[in-house]
CSV table of C-alpha atoms in Angstrom, one decimal:
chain,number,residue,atom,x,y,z
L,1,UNK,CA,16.4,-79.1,-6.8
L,2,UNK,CA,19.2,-76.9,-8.1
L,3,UNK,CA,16.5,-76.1,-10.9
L,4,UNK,CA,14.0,-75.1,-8.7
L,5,UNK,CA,16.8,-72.6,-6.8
L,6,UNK,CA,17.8,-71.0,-9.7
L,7,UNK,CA,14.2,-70.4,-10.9
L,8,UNK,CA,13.9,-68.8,-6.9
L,9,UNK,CA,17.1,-67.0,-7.1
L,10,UNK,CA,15.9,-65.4,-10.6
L,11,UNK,CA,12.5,-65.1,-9.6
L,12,UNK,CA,13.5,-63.1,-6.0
L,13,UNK,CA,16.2,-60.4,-7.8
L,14,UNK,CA,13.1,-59.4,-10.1
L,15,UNK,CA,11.4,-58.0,-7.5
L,16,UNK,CA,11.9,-54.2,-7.1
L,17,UNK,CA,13.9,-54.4,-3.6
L,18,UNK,CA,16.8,-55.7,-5.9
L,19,UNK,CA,16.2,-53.0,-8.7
L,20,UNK,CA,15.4,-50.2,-7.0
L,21,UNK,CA,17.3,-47.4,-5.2
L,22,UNK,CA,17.3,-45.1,-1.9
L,23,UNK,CA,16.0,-42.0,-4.5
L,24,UNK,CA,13.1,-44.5,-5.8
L,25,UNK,CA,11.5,-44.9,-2.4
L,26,UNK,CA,12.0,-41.6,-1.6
L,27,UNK,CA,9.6,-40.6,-4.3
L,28,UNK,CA,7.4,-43.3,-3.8
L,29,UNK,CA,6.7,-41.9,-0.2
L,30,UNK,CA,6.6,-38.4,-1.9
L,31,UNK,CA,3.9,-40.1,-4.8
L,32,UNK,CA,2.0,-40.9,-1.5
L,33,UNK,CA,1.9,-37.8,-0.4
L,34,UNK,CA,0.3,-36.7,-3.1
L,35,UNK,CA,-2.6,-39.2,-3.4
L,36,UNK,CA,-3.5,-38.2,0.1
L,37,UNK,CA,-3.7,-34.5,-0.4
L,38,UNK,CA,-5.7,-35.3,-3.3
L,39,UNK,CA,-8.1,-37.7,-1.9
L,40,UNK,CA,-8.2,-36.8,1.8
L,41,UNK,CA,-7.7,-32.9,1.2
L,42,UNK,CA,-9.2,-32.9,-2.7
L,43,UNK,CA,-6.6,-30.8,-3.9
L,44,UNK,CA,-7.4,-31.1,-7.6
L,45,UNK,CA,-8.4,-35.0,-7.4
L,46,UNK,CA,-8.7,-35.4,-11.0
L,47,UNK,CA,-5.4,-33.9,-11.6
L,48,UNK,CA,-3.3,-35.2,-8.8
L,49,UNK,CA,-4.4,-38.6,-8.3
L,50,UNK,CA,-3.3,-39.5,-12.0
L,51,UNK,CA,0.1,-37.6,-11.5
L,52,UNK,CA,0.7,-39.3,-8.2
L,53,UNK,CA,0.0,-42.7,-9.4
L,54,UNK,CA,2.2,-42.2,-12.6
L,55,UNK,CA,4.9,-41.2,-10.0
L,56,UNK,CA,4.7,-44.3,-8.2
L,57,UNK,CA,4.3,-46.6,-11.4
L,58,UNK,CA,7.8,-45.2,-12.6
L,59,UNK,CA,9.6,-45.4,-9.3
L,60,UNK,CA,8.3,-49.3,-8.7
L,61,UNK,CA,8.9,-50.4,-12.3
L,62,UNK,CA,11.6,-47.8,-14.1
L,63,UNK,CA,10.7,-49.7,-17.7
L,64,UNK,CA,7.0,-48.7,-18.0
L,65,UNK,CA,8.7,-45.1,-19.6
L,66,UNK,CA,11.4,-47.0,-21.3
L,67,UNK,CA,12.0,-45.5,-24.7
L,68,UNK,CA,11.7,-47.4,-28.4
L,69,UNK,CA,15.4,-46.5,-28.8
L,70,UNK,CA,16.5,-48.3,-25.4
L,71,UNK,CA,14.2,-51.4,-25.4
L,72,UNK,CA,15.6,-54.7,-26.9
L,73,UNK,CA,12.9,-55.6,-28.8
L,74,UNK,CA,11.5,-51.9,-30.1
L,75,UNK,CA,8.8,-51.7,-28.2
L,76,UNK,CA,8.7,-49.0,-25.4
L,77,UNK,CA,6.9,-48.5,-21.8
L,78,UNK,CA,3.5,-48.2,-21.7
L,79,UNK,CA,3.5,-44.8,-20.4
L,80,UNK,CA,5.8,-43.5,-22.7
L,81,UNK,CA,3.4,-44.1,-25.4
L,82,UNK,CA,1.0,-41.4,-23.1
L,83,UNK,CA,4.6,-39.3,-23.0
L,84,UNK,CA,5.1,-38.9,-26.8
L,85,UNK,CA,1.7,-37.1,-27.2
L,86,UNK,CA,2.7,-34.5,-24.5
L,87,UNK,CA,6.1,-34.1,-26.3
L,88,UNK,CA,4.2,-33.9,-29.8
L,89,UNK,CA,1.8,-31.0,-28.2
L,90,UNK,CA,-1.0,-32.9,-28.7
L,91,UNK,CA,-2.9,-33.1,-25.5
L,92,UNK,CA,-2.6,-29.8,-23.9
L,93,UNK,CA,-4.6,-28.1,-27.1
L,94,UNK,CA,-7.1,-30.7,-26.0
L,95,UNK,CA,-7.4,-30.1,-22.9
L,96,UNK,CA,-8.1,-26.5,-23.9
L,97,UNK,CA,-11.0,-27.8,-26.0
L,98,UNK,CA,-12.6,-29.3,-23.3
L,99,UNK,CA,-12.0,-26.3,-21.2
L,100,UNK,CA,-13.7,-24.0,-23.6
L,101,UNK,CA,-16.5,-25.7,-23.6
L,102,UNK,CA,-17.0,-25.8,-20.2
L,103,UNK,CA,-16.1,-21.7,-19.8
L,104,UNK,CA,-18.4,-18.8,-19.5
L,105,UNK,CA,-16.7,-15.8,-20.6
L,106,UNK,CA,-19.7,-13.6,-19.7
L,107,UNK,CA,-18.0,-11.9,-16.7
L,108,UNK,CA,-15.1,-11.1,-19.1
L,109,UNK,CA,-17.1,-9.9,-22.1
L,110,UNK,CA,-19.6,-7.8,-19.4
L,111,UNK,CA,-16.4,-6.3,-18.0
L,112,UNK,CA,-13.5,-5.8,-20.3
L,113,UNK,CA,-11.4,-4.5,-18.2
L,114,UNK,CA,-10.8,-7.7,-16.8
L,115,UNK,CA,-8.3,-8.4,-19.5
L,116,UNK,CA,-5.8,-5.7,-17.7
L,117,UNK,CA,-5.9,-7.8,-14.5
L,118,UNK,CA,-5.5,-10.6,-16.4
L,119,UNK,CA,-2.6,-9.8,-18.2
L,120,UNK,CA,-0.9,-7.8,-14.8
L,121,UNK,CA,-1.2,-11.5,-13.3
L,122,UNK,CA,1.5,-12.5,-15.9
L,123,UNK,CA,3.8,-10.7,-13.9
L,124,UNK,CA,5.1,-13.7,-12.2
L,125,UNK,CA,6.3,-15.4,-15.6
L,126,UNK,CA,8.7,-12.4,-16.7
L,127,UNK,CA,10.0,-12.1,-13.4
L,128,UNK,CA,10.3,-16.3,-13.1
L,129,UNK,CA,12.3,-16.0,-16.7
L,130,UNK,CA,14.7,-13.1,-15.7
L,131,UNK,CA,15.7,-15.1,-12.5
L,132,UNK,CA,16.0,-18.4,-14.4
L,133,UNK,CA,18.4,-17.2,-16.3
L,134,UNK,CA,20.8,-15.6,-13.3
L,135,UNK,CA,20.3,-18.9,-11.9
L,136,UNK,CA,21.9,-20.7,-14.6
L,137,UNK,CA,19.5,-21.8,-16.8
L,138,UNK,CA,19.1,-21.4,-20.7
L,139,UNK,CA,16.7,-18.9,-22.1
L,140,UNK,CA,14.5,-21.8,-23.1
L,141,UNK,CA,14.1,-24.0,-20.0
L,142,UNK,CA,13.9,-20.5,-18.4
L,143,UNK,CA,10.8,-19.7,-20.6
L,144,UNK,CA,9.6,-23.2,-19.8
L,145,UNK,CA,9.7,-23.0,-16.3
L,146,UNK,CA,8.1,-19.4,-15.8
L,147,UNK,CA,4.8,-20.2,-17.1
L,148,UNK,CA,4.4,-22.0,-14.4
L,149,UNK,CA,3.8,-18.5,-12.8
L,150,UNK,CA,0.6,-18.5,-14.8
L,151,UNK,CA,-0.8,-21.5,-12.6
L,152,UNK,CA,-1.5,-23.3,-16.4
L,153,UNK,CA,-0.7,-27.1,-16.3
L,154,UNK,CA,-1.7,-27.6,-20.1
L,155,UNK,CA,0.3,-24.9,-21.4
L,156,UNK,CA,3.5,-25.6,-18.9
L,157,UNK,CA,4.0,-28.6,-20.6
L,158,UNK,CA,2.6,-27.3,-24.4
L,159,UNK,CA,5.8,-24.6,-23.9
L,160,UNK,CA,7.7,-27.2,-22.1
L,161,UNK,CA,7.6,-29.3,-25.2
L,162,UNK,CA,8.0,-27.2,-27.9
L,163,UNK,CA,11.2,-25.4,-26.9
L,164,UNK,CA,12.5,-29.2,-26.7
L,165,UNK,CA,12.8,-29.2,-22.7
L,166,UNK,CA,11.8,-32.8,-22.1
L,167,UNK,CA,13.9,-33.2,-19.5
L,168,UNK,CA,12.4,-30.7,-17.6
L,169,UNK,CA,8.8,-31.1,-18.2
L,170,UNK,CA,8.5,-33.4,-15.1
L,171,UNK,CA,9.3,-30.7,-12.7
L,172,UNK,CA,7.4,-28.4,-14.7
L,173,UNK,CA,4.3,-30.0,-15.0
L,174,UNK,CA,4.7,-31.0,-11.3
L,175,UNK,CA,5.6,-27.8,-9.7
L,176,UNK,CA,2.8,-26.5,-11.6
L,177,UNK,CA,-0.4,-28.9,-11.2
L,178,UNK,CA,0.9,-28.9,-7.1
L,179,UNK,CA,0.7,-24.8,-6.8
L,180,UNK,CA,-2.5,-25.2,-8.9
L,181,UNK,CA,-3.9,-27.3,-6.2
L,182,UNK,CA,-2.4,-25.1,-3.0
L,183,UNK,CA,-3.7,-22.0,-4.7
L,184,UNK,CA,-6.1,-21.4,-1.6
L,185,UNK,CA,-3.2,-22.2,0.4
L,186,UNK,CA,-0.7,-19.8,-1.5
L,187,UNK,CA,-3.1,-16.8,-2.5
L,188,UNK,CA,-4.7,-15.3,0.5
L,189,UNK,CA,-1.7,-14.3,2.7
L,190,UNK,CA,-0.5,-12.4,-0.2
L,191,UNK,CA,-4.0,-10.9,-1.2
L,192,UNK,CA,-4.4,-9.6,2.8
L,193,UNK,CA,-1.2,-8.2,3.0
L,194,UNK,CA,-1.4,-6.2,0.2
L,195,UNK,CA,-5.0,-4.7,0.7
L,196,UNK,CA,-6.7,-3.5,3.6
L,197,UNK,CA,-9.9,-4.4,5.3
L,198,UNK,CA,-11.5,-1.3,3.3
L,199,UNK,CA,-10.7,-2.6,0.6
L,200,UNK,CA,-11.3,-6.4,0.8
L,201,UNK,CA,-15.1,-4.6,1.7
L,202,UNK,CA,-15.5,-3.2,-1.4
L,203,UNK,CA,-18.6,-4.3,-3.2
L,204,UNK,CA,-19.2,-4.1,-6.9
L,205,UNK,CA,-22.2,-3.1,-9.0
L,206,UNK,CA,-23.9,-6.5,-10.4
L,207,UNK,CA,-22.5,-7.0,-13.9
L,208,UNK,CA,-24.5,-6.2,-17.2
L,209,UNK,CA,-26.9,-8.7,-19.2
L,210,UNK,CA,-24.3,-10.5,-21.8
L,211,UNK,CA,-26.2,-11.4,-25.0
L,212,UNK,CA,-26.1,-14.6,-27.3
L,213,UNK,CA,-24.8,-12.7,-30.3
L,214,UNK,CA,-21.8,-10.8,-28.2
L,215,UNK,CA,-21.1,-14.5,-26.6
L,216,UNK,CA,-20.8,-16.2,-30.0
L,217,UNK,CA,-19.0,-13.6,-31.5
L,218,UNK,CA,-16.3,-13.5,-28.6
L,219,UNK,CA,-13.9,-16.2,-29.3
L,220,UNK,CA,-14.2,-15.8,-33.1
L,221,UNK,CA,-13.3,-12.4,-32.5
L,222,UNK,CA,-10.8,-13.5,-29.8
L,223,UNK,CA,-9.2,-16.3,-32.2
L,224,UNK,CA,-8.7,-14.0,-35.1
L,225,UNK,CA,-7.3,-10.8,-33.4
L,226,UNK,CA,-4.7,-13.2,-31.1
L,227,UNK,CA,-3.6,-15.7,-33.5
L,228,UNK,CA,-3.1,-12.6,-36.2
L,229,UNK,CA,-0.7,-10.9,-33.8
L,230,UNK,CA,0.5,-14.5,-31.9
L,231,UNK,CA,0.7,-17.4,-34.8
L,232,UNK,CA,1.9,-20.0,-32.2
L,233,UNK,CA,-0.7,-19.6,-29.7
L,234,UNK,CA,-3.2,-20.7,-32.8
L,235,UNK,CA,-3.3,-24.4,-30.9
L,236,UNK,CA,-3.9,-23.0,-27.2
L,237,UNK,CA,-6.1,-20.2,-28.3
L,238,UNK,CA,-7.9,-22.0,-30.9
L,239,UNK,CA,-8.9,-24.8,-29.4
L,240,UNK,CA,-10.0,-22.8,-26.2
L,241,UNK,CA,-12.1,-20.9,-28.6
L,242,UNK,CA,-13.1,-23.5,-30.7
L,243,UNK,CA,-14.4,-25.2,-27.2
L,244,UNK,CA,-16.1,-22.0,-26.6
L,245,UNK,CA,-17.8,-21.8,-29.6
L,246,UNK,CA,-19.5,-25.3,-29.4
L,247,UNK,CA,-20.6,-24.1,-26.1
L,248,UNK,CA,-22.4,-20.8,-27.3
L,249,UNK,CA,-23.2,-21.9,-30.2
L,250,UNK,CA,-25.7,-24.5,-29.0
L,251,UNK,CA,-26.4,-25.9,-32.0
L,252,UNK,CA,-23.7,-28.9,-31.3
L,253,UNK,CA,-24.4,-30.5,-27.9
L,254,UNK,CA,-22.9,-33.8,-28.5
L,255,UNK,CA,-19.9,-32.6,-29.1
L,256,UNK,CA,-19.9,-30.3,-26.4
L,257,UNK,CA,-20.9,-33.2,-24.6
L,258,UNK,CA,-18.2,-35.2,-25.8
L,259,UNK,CA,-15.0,-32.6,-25.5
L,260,UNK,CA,-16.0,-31.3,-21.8
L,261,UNK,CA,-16.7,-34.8,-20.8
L,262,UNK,CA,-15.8,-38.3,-22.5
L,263,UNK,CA,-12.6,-36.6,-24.3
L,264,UNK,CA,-11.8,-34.6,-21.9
L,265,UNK,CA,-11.5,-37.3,-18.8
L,266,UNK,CA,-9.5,-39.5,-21.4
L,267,UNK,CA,-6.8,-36.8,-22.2
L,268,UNK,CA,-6.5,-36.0,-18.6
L,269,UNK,CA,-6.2,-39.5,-17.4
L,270,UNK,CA,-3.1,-39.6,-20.3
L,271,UNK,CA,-1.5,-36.6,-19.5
L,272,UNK,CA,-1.4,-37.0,-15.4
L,273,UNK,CA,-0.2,-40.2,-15.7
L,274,UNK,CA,2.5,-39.7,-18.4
L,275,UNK,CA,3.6,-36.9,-16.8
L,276,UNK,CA,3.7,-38.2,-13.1
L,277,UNK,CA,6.0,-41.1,-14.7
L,278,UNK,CA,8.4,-38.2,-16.2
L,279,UNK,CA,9.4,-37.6,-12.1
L,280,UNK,CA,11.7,-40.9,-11.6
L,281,UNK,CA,13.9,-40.5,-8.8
L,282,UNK,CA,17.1,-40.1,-11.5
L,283,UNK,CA,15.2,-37.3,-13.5
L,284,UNK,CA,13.8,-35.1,-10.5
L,285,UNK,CA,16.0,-35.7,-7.5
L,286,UNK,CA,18.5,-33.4,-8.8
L,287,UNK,CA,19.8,-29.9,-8.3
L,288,UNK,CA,17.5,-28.2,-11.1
L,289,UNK,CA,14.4,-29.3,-9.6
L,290,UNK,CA,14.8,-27.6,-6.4
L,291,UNK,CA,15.3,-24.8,-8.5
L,292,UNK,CA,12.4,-25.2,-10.8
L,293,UNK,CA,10.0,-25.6,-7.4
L,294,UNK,CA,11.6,-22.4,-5.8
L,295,UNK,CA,11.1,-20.4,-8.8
L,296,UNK,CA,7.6,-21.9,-9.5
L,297,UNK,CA,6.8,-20.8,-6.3
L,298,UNK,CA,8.3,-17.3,-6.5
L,299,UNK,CA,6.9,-17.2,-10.2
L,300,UNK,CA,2.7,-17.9,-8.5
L,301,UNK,CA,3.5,-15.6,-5.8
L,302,UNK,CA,4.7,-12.4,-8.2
L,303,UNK,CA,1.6,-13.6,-10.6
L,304,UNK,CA,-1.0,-13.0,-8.0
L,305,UNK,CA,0.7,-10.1,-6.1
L,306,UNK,CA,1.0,-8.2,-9.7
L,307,UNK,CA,-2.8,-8.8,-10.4
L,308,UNK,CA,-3.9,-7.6,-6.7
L,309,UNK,CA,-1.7,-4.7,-7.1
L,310,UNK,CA,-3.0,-4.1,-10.5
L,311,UNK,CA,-6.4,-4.1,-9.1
L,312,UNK,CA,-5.5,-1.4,-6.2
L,313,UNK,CA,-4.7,0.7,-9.5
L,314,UNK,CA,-7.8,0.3,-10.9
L,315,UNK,CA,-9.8,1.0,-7.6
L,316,UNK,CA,-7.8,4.2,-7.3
L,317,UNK,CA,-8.9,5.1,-11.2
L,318,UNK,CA,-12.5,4.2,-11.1
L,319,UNK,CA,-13.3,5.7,-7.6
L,320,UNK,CA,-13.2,2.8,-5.5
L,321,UNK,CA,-15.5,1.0,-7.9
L,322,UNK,CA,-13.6,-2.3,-8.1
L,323,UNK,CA,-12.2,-4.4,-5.3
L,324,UNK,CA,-8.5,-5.4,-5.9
L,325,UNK,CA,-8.8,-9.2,-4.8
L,326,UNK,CA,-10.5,-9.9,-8.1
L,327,UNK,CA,-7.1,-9.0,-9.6
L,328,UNK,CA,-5.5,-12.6,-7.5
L,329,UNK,CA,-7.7,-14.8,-9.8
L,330,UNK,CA,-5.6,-13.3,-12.8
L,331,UNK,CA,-3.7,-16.8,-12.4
L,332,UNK,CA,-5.2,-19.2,-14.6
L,333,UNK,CA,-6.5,-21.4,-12.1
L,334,UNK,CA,-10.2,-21.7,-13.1
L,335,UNK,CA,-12.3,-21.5,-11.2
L,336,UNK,CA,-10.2,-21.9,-8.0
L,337,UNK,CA,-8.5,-18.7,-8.3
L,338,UNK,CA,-12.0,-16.8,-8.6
L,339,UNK,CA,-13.3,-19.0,-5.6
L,340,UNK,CA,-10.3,-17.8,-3.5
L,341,UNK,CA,-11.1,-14.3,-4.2
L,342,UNK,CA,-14.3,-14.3,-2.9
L,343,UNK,CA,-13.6,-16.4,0.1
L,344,UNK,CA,-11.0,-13.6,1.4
L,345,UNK,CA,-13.3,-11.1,0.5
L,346,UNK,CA,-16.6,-12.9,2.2
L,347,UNK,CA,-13.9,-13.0,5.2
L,348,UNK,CA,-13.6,-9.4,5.3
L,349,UNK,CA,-17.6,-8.8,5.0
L,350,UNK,CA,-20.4,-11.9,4.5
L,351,UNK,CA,-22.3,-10.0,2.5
L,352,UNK,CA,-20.0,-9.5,-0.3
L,353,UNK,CA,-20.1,-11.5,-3.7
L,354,UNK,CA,-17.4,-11.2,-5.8
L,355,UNK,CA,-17.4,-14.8,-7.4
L,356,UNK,CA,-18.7,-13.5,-10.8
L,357,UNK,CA,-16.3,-10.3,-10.8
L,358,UNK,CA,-13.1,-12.1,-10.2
L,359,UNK,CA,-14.0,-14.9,-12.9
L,360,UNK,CA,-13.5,-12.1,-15.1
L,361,UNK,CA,-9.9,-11.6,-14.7
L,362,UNK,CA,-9.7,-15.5,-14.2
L,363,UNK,CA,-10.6,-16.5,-17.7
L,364,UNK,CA,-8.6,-13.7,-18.7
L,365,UNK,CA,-5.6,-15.2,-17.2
L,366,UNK,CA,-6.0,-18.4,-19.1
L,367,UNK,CA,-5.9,-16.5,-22.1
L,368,UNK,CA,-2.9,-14.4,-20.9
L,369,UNK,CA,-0.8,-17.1,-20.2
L,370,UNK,CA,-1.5,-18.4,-23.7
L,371,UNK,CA,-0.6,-15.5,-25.1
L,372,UNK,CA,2.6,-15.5,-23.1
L,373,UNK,CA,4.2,-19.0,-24.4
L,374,UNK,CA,3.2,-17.6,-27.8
L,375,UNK,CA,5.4,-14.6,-27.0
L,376,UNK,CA,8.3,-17.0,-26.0
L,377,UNK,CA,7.6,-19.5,-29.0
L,378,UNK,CA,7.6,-16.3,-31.5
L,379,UNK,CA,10.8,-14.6,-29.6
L,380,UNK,CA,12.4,-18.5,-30.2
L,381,UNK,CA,11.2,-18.7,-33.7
L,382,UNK,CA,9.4,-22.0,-32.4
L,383,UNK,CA,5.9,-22.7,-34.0
C-alpha cells in the first residue's frame, strides 16, 4: 500500500499544476488568444496558429526548449532543436526562397518608382532604433527590435540572431508576426488621416506590359547591385532572388513547386513553433517586452505613415498621377499590405483598383527591409 502511495504522490507532483506558475497560465490564456484570432478571425493562420501552439507547449511543459548544456543526459527539448536553426540563420533565408518564388515583381519592374515608397516605408525602423536606445536598450537589441517596423517576421528574427539577441527574439518575432496579422487593423486609420477623400479617389493609369526577359533579368540584376553594396543581405536577398528566378525562369517547376510549397510549409511549421516556445512566461513577462511591443507598434505605425506621406510627395510631383495609399503597403507585409491599400481606397470610391499599384511598393518593402538589417549587420561588422 505505501508502494502504491508513493508511486501516486510521485505520479500527482508531475503534473503541471505542481510545476507551473501564475506567469505560465497567464500565457497559456494569452497562447489562446492567439489561436482564436487566427482560426476564428484568420489572422495569418499559417503563421499564428504554429506560434500560438509553440507558446502553449513551453508554458505547459518548460523542458520541451531545454538546452544541451542544462539537460542531464545531453539531450535537449524538442523544440529547441527547431530554435538552433533560427539562431544559426538558417530558416528565415528559406523562407525567403519560398517567398520568391511565389512573388511577382511585375508591378515593381513596370513602375520603378515604387522602390522610393518602398524604401520611405522604412521610416518606422530608424525611428524604432533611435528610441530604443533612449529607452535603454543596446545599439544591437535596438537594431533588432526596429525591424520589426518593416512588418518582416523572417528577417526580425534573421537580424535578431545574428547580432546575438536570443533573448530577445521571442518578443521580436512575436510582436512582429502579431502587427503582421493586425495590419488591416493598424493601417487604415493612419492611411485616412493622413490623406483626404480626393485623394484616396485618385485613380492610376493601368501599368505597362512587363516582358519575360526584363522579369528574368530583375533579381539577377537586383542580387548583384544589392549584395555588391550590402554583403550581409547576400542570404535575405539571395535567396529572395534565387526564389524569383526559379519562378521566371520556368524552366524548373519542381523546384518551384517544391520551395513555395513542400519546403516552404516545413520551414514555417519549424520556425512558428520554435519561436512561439521562445515566449515562456520567465522570458517575456518582463519589463523589456512591454517595451519591445510598444516600440513595435510605434515602429509599424511611423513605417506606414512615412510611405503614405512619401506617396502625397509623389502625387504632388507627378500631377496628381499617383494615389498616396499605395505608399502604406511599403511595409513588407505581402500581400496584405497591398490588399489594405485598395480596400481604403475602394472605400473612398468602388470603382477604383489599386491592388496591382500598391503591390509595387509592397515587394519593394520586402526588399527594403532586407536591405535595412544589412545596413545594421555592416554598421556592426556582423556578416
Amino acid at each position: 500500500m505505501e508502494y502504491v502511495i508513493d508511486t501516486m504522490s510521485n505520479l500527482l507532483h508531475q503534473t503541471a499544476f505542481f510545476n507551473l506558475k501564475w506567469g505560465n497560465f497567464l500565457m497559456i490564456v494569452v497562447a489562446c488568444v492567439f489561436l482564436y484570432l487566427a482560426i476564428r478571425k484568420e489572422y495569418e493562420p499559417l503563421l499564428l496558429v504554429p506560434i500560438a501552439f509553440g507558446m502553449l507547449l513551453v508554458n505547459l511543459y518548460p523542458d520541451i526548449m531545454l538546452s544541451i548544456e542544462d539537460s542531464s543526459n545531453g539531450v535537449g527539448g524538442l523544440l529547441h532543436y527547431f530554435y538552433l536553426l533560427d539562431e544559426w540563420a538558417i530558416l528565415p533565408p528559406l523562407i525567403f526562397l519560398g517567398v520568391g518564388c511565389m512573388t511577382d515583381f511585375g508591378p515593381l519592374i513596370a513602375n520603378p518608382s515604387s522602390f522610393l515608397l518602398g524604401a520611405a516605408a522604412q521610416l518606422g525602423i530608424f525611428m524604432a532604433y533611435l528610441i530604443a536606445i533612449l529607452l535603454g536598450f543596446s545599439d544591437k537589441a535596438a537594431a533588432a527590435i526596429s525591424i520589426i517596423g518593416g512588418a518582416d517576421g523572417p528577417t526580425s528574427i534573421f537580424l535578431a540572431g545574428k547580432l546575438g539577441q536570443s533573448a530577445l527574439m521571442g518578443p521580436i518575432a512575436v510582436a512582429a508576426y502579431s502587427y503582421m496579422s493586425l495590419v488591416p487593423i493598424i493601417q487604415p486609420p493612419i492611411m485616412k488621416l493622413l490623406t483626404t477623400e480626393d485623394e484616396r479617389k485618385i485613380k492610376m493609369a493601368q501599368l505597362r506590359h512587363v516582358s519575360k526577359l526584363e522579369r528574368i533579368l530583375f533579381p539577377i540584376v537586383v542580387t548583384i547591385v544589392v549584395v555588391i553594396i550590402l554583403p550581409s543581405t547576400a542570404p535575405l536577398v539571395g535567396m529572395l532572388m534565387l526564389g524569383n528566378l526559379f519562378k521566371e525562369s520556368g524552366v524548373v517547376r519542381q523546384l518551384v513547386e517544391t520551395a513555395s510549397n513542400t519546403m516552404m510549409y516545413i520551414v514555417v511549421i519549424l520556425l512558428g513553433t520554435s519561436v512561439g516556445a521562445t515566449t515562456s512566461a520567465e522570458a517575456f513577462l518582463n519589463l523589456n517586452t512591454l517595451k519591445i511591443v510598444v516600440l513595435g507598434l510605434f515602429a509599424f505605425a511611423f513605417g506606414t505613415a512615412g510611405g503614405v506621406i512619401f506617396g502625397k510627395i509623389m502625387c504632388k510631383v507627378s500631377g496628381g498621377k499617383i494615389n498616396p495609399l499605395i505608399g502604406s503597403a511599403g511595409v513588407s507585409a505581402v500581400p496584405m499590405a497591398a490588399r489594405v491599400s485598395q480596400k481604403v481606397g475602394a472605400e473612398a470610391d468602388p470603382t477604383n483598383f489599386l491592388l496591382m499599384h500598391a503591390m509595387g511598393p509592397n515587394v519593394a518593402g520586402v526588399i527594403g527591409t532586407a536591405v535595412a538589417a544589412g545596413t545594421f549587420m555592416a554598421i556592426f561588422g556582423v556578416f
